[in-house]
Amino acid sequence: MTVPEFVGRIRAIAFDAGNTLLWLDHARLARIVTAAGFSVTEGAVREAEMRARPQLDPLLGKAPKRETPGLFRRHAQFALDNLGVLDEVVAARALGGIAAAWPELWCRPPEDARATLLALRARGYAVTCISNSNGKVSEALAAAGLLALLGDVVDSGAVGVEKPDPRIFEIAAERLGLTPAEIVYVGDLHALDVVGPQRAGMPAILLDPLGVWADCAAPRIRTLTDLLPWFRGTAATNGLERN
């Protein structure tokens, strides 16, 4: 993959939480859908949910508030549609079960999350998290064993401003003592995780595990590990003078 032009000036890497550092519990979702009357595998649910993200994205871009049960229900409905759940009674049962489990469903870190964070820290990068959440994302990250690897967590529920508002990214930059241009943001939704940071002057990378985003104004990666060939070390670790 071509190395993005902004890589050389990056001093910190900020990650989204939901669907980036903390994936949905697709196994639990599969059990809920199966119990509702539509037998499905964890892998099928994972693919259907990931394909639902570009479908949800236009709604997120226009919504006055993103962390709502209603928008999560739309996300789940798109996923059920992608699975082929056509029976309205079954779909209603599944949606009810999924809604009852929200928002604790985001709890499974991808297999490469811990190793990627450790590698980036060892190469001299600050690593942090910027998340639209309910004020409890630090607890979820701690339960997943990732909080101790993050220098800071900016939770929309705690700071009172949501992505894609550029102010949440500016808050993170101020806490790090860096300019937004020295930080890259990694997330999974274009309207929030690409448009938002770019409005703040922060470059972005879209996590797109299935390659389903047709249009994206940022570099894309399939896994968090894909960051490592690009981010080989900060100026400090390379013994270079910082500009």
XYZ file of C-alpha atoms in Angstrom:
243
model
C 0.000 0.000 0.000
C 1.163 3.519 -0.750
C 2.342 5.352 2.343
C 0.109 8.406 2.981
C 1.902 11.722 2.616
C 1.055 12.818 6.174
C 2.813 9.897 7.903
C 6.142 11.673 8.412
C 4.690 14.406 10.599
C 2.581 12.158 12.834
C 3.424 12.044 16.548
C 0.245 10.434 17.883
C -2.376 7.968 16.692
C -5.929 8.344 17.975
C -8.390 5.478 17.673
C -12.146 5.240 17.668
C -13.510 2.806 20.263
C -16.672 1.136 18.886
C -15.932 -1.082 15.859
C -12.234 -0.132 15.937
C -10.711 -0.986 19.334
C -13.919 -2.579 20.618
C -15.847 -4.625 18.108
C -19.424 -5.703 18.529
C -19.936 -9.097 20.132
C -20.962 -10.796 16.897
C -21.223 -14.178 18.606
C -23.809 -12.805 21.032
C -25.657 -11.128 18.173
C -25.753 -14.441 16.312
C -27.285 -16.113 19.376
C -29.925 -13.389 19.649
C -30.887 -13.660 15.978
C -30.929 -17.464 16.110
C -33.122 -17.415 19.243
C -35.504 -15.094 17.390
C -36.041 -17.792 14.760
C -33.382 -17.225 12.082
C -30.399 -19.570 12.359
C -27.163 -17.738 11.577
C -23.429 -18.005 12.222
C -21.139 -15.526 13.941
C -19.224 -15.001 10.707
C -22.372 -14.200 8.756
C -23.446 -11.666 11.377
C -20.004 -10.052 11.348
C -20.091 -9.596 7.581
C -23.694 -8.345 7.565
C -22.958 -5.815 10.305
C -19.829 -4.512 8.583
C -21.747 -4.109 5.335
C -24.373 -2.149 7.262
C -21.885 0.586 8.174
C -21.853 2.379 4.793
C -25.650 2.080 4.759
C -25.884 3.780 8.151
C -23.277 6.429 7.382
C -25.554 8.988 5.624
C -27.926 8.917 8.606
C -25.073 9.500 11.044
C -23.844 12.471 9.055
C -27.223 14.195 9.313
C -28.284 13.186 12.827
C -28.293 15.864 15.556
C -27.121 13.190 18.043
C -25.425 9.896 17.236
C -25.332 7.892 20.456
C -29.010 6.967 20.468
C -30.926 3.678 20.664
C -32.800 4.693 17.511
C -29.701 4.931 15.350
C -28.334 1.683 16.745
C -31.679 0.073 15.880
C -31.274 1.280 12.288
C -27.769 -0.210 12.247
C -29.198 -3.517 13.463
C -32.037 -3.379 10.936
C -29.593 -2.875 8.065
C -27.599 -5.878 9.324
C -30.719 -8.044 9.532
C -31.664 -7.010 6.004
C -28.190 -7.993 4.831
C -28.621 -11.372 6.517
C -31.884 -11.910 4.646
C -34.175 -11.840 7.687
C -37.426 -11.194 5.812
C -39.995 -12.446 8.330
C -41.285 -9.354 10.146
C -42.073 -11.229 13.358
C -38.592 -12.763 13.500
C -36.974 -9.411 12.697
C -38.969 -7.699 15.457
C -37.911 -10.353 17.992
C -34.283 -10.019 16.932
C -34.365 -6.232 17.102
C -35.903 -6.374 20.551
C -33.176 -8.674 21.825
C -30.419 -6.589 20.252
C -31.865 -3.351 21.626
C -31.997 -4.837 25.138
C -28.258 -5.580 24.950
C -27.245 -2.088 23.730
C -24.728 -0.527 24.473
C -22.684 -3.222 26.211
C -22.379 -5.134 22.930
C -19.163 -3.259 22.053
C -16.773 -5.340 24.123
C -14.597 -7.540 21.886
C -11.215 -6.092 20.879
C -9.947 -7.371 17.519
C -7.138 -9.906 17.871
C -4.475 -7.432 16.747
C -5.539 -4.458 18.900
C -3.219 -5.007 21.855
C -0.186 -5.903 19.746
C -0.725 -2.899 17.470
C -1.001 -0.463 20.377
C 2.111 -1.904 22.005
C 4.088 -1.702 18.757
C 3.092 1.909 18.113
C 4.007 2.911 21.676
C 7.382 1.198 21.310
C 8.015 3.203 18.146
C 7.502 6.458 20.025
C 3.907 7.324 19.140
C 1.384 8.512 21.678
C -1.786 6.431 21.399
C -5.160 7.699 22.502
C -8.886 7.160 21.989
C -11.604 9.566 20.826
C -15.067 8.047 21.015
C -18.734 8.873 20.758
C -19.968 7.083 23.849
C -22.077 7.341 26.976
C -19.348 8.420 29.383
C -18.336 4.829 30.136
C -16.007 3.932 27.276
C -12.997 3.897 29.623
C -14.698 1.133 31.616
C -15.233 -0.926 28.467
C -11.626 -0.401 27.357
C -10.411 -1.421 30.810
C -12.516 -4.592 30.734
C -10.980 -5.421 27.347
C -7.456 -4.924 28.709
C -6.682 -1.911 26.507
C -7.103 1.130 28.750
C -3.618 0.913 30.268
C -2.118 1.128 26.769
C -3.871 4.410 25.979
C -2.463 7.721 27.124
C -5.865 9.392 27.162
C -9.527 8.754 26.362
C -11.814 11.505 25.092
C -15.412 10.339 25.565
C -18.185 12.448 24.017
C -20.412 11.627 26.975
C -17.858 13.209 29.298
C -16.774 16.245 27.241
C -20.213 17.134 25.862
C -19.438 17.167 22.142
C -19.758 14.356 19.584
C -17.953 13.402 16.425
C -17.964 14.723 13.718
C -17.819 18.087 15.515
C -14.177 19.187 15.119
C -14.095 20.354 18.735
C -13.792 16.813 20.090
C -10.658 16.285 18.011
C -9.299 19.660 19.090
C -9.817 18.659 22.737
C -7.753 15.532 22.161
C -4.982 17.524 20.471
C -4.863 20.031 23.323
C -4.573 17.236 25.888
C -1.685 15.721 23.950
C 0.038 19.076 23.496
C 0.113 18.579 19.722
C -1.444 20.214 16.709
C -4.215 18.261 14.951
C -1.902 17.846 11.939
C 0.492 15.824 14.123
C -2.218 13.270 14.997
C -3.894 10.729 12.746
C -7.348 9.378 13.552
C -8.356 5.767 12.856
C -12.036 4.836 12.782
C -14.675 2.854 10.891
C -17.317 5.380 9.750
C -16.696 7.953 7.050
C -19.139 10.630 8.225
C -17.751 10.605 11.761
C -14.205 9.282 11.566
C -12.975 10.843 8.325
C -15.046 13.995 7.829
C -14.854 14.952 11.519
C -11.091 14.886 12.052
C -10.388 16.377 8.650
C -12.536 19.378 9.577
C -10.226 19.841 12.572
C -7.116 19.630 10.386
C -6.379 16.065 11.507
C -5.672 13.389 8.870
C -7.716 10.195 9.017
C -7.524 6.527 8.110
C -10.665 4.434 7.590
C -10.761 0.907 8.989
C -12.591 -1.099 6.316
C -12.158 -4.832 7.037
C -14.269 -6.023 4.084
C -13.378 -3.297 1.586
C -17.033 -2.248 1.343
C -16.653 1.546 1.297
C -17.016 2.689 -2.316
C -16.073 6.332 -1.747
C -13.617 7.438 0.891
C -11.630 10.649 1.214
C -8.911 8.928 3.267
C -6.543 5.951 3.097
C -8.140 2.632 4.033
C -6.830 -0.352 5.979
C -8.283 -3.827 6.482
C -6.767 -4.479 9.944
C -5.097 -2.450 12.686
C -1.872 -4.319 11.934
C -1.859 -2.605 8.528
C -0.832 0.600 10.307
C 2.563 -0.792 11.279
C 4.300 -0.707 7.870
C 3.348 2.971 7.588
C 4.188 4.133 11.112
C 7.733 2.917 11.666
C 8.779 5.451 14.275
C 8.484 9.084 15.306
C 11.190 11.630 14.692
C 12.305 11.139 18.283
C 12.741 7.382 17.984
C 14.494 7.775 14.629
C 16.901 10.302 16.072
C 15.612 12.972 13.715
C 14.999 16.582 14.537
C 11.308 17.376 14.980
C 9.989 20.155 12.770
